[in-house]
Each structure stands twice: as structure tokens, then as C-alpha cells.
CSV table of C-alpha atoms in Angstrom, one decimal:
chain,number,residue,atom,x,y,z
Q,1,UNK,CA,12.4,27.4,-11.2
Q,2,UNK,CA,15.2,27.1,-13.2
Q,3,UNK,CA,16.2,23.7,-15.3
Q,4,UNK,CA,19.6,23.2,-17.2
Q,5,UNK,CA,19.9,20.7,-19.6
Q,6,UNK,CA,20.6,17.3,-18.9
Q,7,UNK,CA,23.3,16.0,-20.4
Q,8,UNK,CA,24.9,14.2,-17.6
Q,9,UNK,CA,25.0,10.7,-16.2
Q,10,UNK,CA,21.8,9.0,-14.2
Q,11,UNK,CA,22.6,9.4,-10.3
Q,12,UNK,CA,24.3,12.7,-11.3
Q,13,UNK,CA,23.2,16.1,-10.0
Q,14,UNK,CA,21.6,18.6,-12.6
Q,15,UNK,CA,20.8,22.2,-11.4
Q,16,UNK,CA,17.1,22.5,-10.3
Q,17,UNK,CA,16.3,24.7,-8.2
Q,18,UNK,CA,13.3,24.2,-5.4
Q,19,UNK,CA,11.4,27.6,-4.6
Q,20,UNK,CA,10.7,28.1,-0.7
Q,21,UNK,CA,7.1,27.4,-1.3
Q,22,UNK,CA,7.7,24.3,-3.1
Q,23,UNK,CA,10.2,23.1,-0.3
Q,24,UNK,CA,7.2,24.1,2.2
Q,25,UNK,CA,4.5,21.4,0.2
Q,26,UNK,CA,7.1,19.1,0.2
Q,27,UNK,CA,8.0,19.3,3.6
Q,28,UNK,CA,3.8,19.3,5.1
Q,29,UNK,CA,3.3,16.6,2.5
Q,30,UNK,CA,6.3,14.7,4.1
Q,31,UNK,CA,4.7,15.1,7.8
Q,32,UNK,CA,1.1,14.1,6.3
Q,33,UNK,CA,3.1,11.0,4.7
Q,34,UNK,CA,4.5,9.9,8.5
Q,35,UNK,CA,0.9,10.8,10.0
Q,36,UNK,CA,-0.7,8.1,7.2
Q,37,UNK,CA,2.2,5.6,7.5
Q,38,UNK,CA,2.0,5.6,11.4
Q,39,UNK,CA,-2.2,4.6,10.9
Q,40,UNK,CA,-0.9,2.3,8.2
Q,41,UNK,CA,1.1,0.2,10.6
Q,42,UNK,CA,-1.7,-0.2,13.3
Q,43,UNK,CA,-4.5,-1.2,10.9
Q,44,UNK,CA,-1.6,-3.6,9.2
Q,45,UNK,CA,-1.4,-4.8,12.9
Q,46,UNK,CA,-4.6,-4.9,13.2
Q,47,UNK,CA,-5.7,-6.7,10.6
Q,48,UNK,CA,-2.9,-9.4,11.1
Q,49,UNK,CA,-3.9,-9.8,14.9
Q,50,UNK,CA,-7.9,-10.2,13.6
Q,51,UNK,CA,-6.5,-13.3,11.1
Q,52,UNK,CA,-5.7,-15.3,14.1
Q,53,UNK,CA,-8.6,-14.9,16.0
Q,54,UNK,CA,-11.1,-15.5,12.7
Q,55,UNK,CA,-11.8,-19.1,14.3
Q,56,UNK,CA,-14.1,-18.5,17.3
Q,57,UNK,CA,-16.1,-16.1,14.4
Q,58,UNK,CA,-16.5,-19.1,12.7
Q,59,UNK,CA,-17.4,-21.5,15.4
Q,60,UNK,CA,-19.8,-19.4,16.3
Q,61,UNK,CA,-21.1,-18.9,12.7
Q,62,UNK,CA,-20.9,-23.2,12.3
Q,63,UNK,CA,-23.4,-23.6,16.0
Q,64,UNK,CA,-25.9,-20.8,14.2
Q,65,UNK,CA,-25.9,-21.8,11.0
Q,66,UNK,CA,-25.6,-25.5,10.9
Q,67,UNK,CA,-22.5,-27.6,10.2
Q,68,UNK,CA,-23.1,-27.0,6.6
Q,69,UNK,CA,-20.3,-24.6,6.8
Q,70,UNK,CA,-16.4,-26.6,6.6
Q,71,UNK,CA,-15.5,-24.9,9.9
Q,72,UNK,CA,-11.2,-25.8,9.0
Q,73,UNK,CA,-11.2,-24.8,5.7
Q,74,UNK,CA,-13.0,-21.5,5.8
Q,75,UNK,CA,-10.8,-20.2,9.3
Q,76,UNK,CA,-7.9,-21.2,7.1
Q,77,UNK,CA,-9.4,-19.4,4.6
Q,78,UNK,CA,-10.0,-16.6,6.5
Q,79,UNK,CA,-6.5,-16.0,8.1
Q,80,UNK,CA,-4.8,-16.4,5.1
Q,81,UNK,CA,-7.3,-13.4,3.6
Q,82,UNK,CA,-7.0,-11.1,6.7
Q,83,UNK,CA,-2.7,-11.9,6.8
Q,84,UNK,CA,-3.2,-11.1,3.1
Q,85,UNK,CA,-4.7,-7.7,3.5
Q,86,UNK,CA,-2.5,-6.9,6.4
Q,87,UNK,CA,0.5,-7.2,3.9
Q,88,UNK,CA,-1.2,-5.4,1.5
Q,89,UNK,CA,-1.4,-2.2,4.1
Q,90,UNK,CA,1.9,-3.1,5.5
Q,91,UNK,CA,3.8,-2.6,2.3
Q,92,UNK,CA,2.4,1.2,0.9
Q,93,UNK,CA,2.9,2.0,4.5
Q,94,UNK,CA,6.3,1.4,4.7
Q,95,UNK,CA,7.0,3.5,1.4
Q,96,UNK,CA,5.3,6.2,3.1
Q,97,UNK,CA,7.1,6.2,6.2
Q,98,UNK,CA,10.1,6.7,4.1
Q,99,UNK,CA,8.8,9.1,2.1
Q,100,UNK,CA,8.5,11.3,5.2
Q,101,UNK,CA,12.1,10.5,7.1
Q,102,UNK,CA,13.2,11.1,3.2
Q,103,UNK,CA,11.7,14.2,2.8
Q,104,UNK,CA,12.5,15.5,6.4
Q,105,UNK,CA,16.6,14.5,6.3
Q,106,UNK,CA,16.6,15.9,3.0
Q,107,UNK,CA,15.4,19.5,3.4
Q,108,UNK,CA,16.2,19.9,7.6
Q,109,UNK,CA,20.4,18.6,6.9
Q,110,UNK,CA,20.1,19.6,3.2
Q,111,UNK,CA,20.9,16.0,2.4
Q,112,UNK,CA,20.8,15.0,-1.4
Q,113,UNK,CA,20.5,11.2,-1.0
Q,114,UNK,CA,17.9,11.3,1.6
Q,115,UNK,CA,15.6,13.5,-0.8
Q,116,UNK,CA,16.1,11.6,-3.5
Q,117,UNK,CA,15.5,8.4,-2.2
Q,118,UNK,CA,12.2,10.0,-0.7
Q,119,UNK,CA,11.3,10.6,-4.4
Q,120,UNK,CA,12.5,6.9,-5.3
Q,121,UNK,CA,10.1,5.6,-2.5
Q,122,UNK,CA,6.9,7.9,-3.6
Q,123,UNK,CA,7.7,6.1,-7.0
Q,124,UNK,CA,7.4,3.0,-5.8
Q,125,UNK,CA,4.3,3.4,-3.4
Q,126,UNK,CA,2.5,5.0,-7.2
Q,127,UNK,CA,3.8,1.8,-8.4
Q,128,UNK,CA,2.8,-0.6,-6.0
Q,129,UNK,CA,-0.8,0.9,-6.5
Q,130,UNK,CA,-0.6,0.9,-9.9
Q,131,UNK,CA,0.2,-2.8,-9.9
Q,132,UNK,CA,-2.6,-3.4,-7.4
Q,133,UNK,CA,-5.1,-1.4,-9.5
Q,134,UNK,CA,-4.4,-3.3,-12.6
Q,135,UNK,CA,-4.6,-6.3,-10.7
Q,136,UNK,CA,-8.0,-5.6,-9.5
Q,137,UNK,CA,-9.3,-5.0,-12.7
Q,138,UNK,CA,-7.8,-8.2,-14.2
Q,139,UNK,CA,-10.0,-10.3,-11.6
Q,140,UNK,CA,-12.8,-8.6,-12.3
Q,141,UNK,CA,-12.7,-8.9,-15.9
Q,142,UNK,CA,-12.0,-12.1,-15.6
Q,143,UNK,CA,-15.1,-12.6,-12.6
Q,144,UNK,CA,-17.4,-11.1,-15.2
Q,145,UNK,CA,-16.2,-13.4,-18.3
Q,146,UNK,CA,-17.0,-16.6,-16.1
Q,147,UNK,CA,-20.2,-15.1,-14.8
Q,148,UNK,CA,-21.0,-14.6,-18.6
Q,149,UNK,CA,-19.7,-18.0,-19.5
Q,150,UNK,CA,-21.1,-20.0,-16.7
Q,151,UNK,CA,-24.5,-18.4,-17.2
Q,152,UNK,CA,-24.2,-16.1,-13.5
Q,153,UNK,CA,-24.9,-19.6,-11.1
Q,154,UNK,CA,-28.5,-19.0,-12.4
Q,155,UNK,CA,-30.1,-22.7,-13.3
């Protein structure tokens, strides 16, 4: 692979060259990036379709357990959890899905732009799950530090 040195502007083309067998990983991992997208979107759908019918679940769960359970409050609960994760599929999906149309314009009409908005779109779907990692650990940091604090529930 040869680099030259980049001195130019941001947006402006500097010489790399992509071997054929890079072109080939980039192309399968394109396909495989459509293939996971394509299963994103149905367990997005899903998952969204499941929020809104949460409330017979909890009927049912009120008549066996009792009415100790706020039947309104945990369906809205519920669908607002489930609609939630739905997004939360929905959106590294997408990035996916144009990772792969990216990937495939680029390299079968040797189309710059398409390529390198694939790239721009892989960025963001690392980003998105960064952002969701660090969030995740934040919660339970913070779930740990009132457990610790509040002595667990244990009295």
C-alpha cells in the first residue's frame, strides 16, 4: 500500500492505494453489513410492535398476581422501554445499511463519495456504541453507589 503525505485540505483526495484483497474484505464485509442491517430492522420492528401489545401481558400478570401491581403505570412503563430499545436497534441498523450501499456504490461504479461516506457511517455506528457503552457504565456505577449508600434495600 502506498501513502503520500498529506498536506492537502480535509475532503481532498490523497493517493492511497487499496490492494485487491483489501477491496475483497471490504466488499464481503459490506454484504455482511446489509445481511445484519436487514435483521436489524425486523427485530427494531419487532420490538416496537411488542411495546404496544405489553398491556394484555400485564393484565394478565395484575389477575395472577393480585392488584398490587399499578396495571397503567407499568404498561406505560413497559412501552416506553420496548419503543426505547426498538430505537436503540433501529439507529446502528441504519448506519449499517449504509455502510453496505456505501461500500457496494463505491467499489462496483468506483465512486469516491459513496466510499467515503461508507467509512463516515462505520464511524458513526463505532460511535454510537461507544456512546452507548459509556452510558451503560455510567448507570451502573452510579446503581452500585446508591446500592452502597442506601445500604442494598436490605433493612
Amino acid at each position: 500500500m502506498e501513502e503520500t503525505e498529506n498536506t492537502q485540505d480535509a475532503g481532498e483526495a490523497t493517493e492511497m492505494l487499496i490492494s485487491f484483497e483489501a477491496e475483497d474484505y471490504l466488499r464481503e464485509a459490506g454484504k455482511w453489513a446489509s445481511f445484519i442491517a436487514m435483521a436489524g430492522f425486523m427485530f427494531s420492528l419487532l420490538t416496537v410492535i411488542s411495546a404496544f401489545s405489553v398491556e394484555p401481558l400485564v393484565a394478565q400478570l395484575q389477575h395472577t398476581y393480585g392488584s398490587a401491581i399499578e396495571k397503567q403505570a407499568l404498561s406505560n412503563g413497559l412501552t416506553f422501554m420496548f419503543i426505547l430499545f426498538g430505537i436503540l436497534i433501529f439507529l446502528p441498523s441504519l448506519y449499517l445499511y449504509q455502510v453496505g450501499v456505501g461500500f457496494k456504490n463505491g467499489f462496483n461504479y468506483a465512486d469516491q463519495p459513496s466510499l467515503n461516506m461508507a467509512f463516515e457511517k462505520l464511524k458513526s455506528y463505532f460511535k454510537f456504541f461507544g456512546i452507548l457503552i459509556i452510558s451503560f457504565i455510567v448507570f451502573y456505577i452510579i446503581s452500585i453507589a446508591s446500592a452502597l449508600v442506601n445500604g442494598g434495600g436490605v433493612r
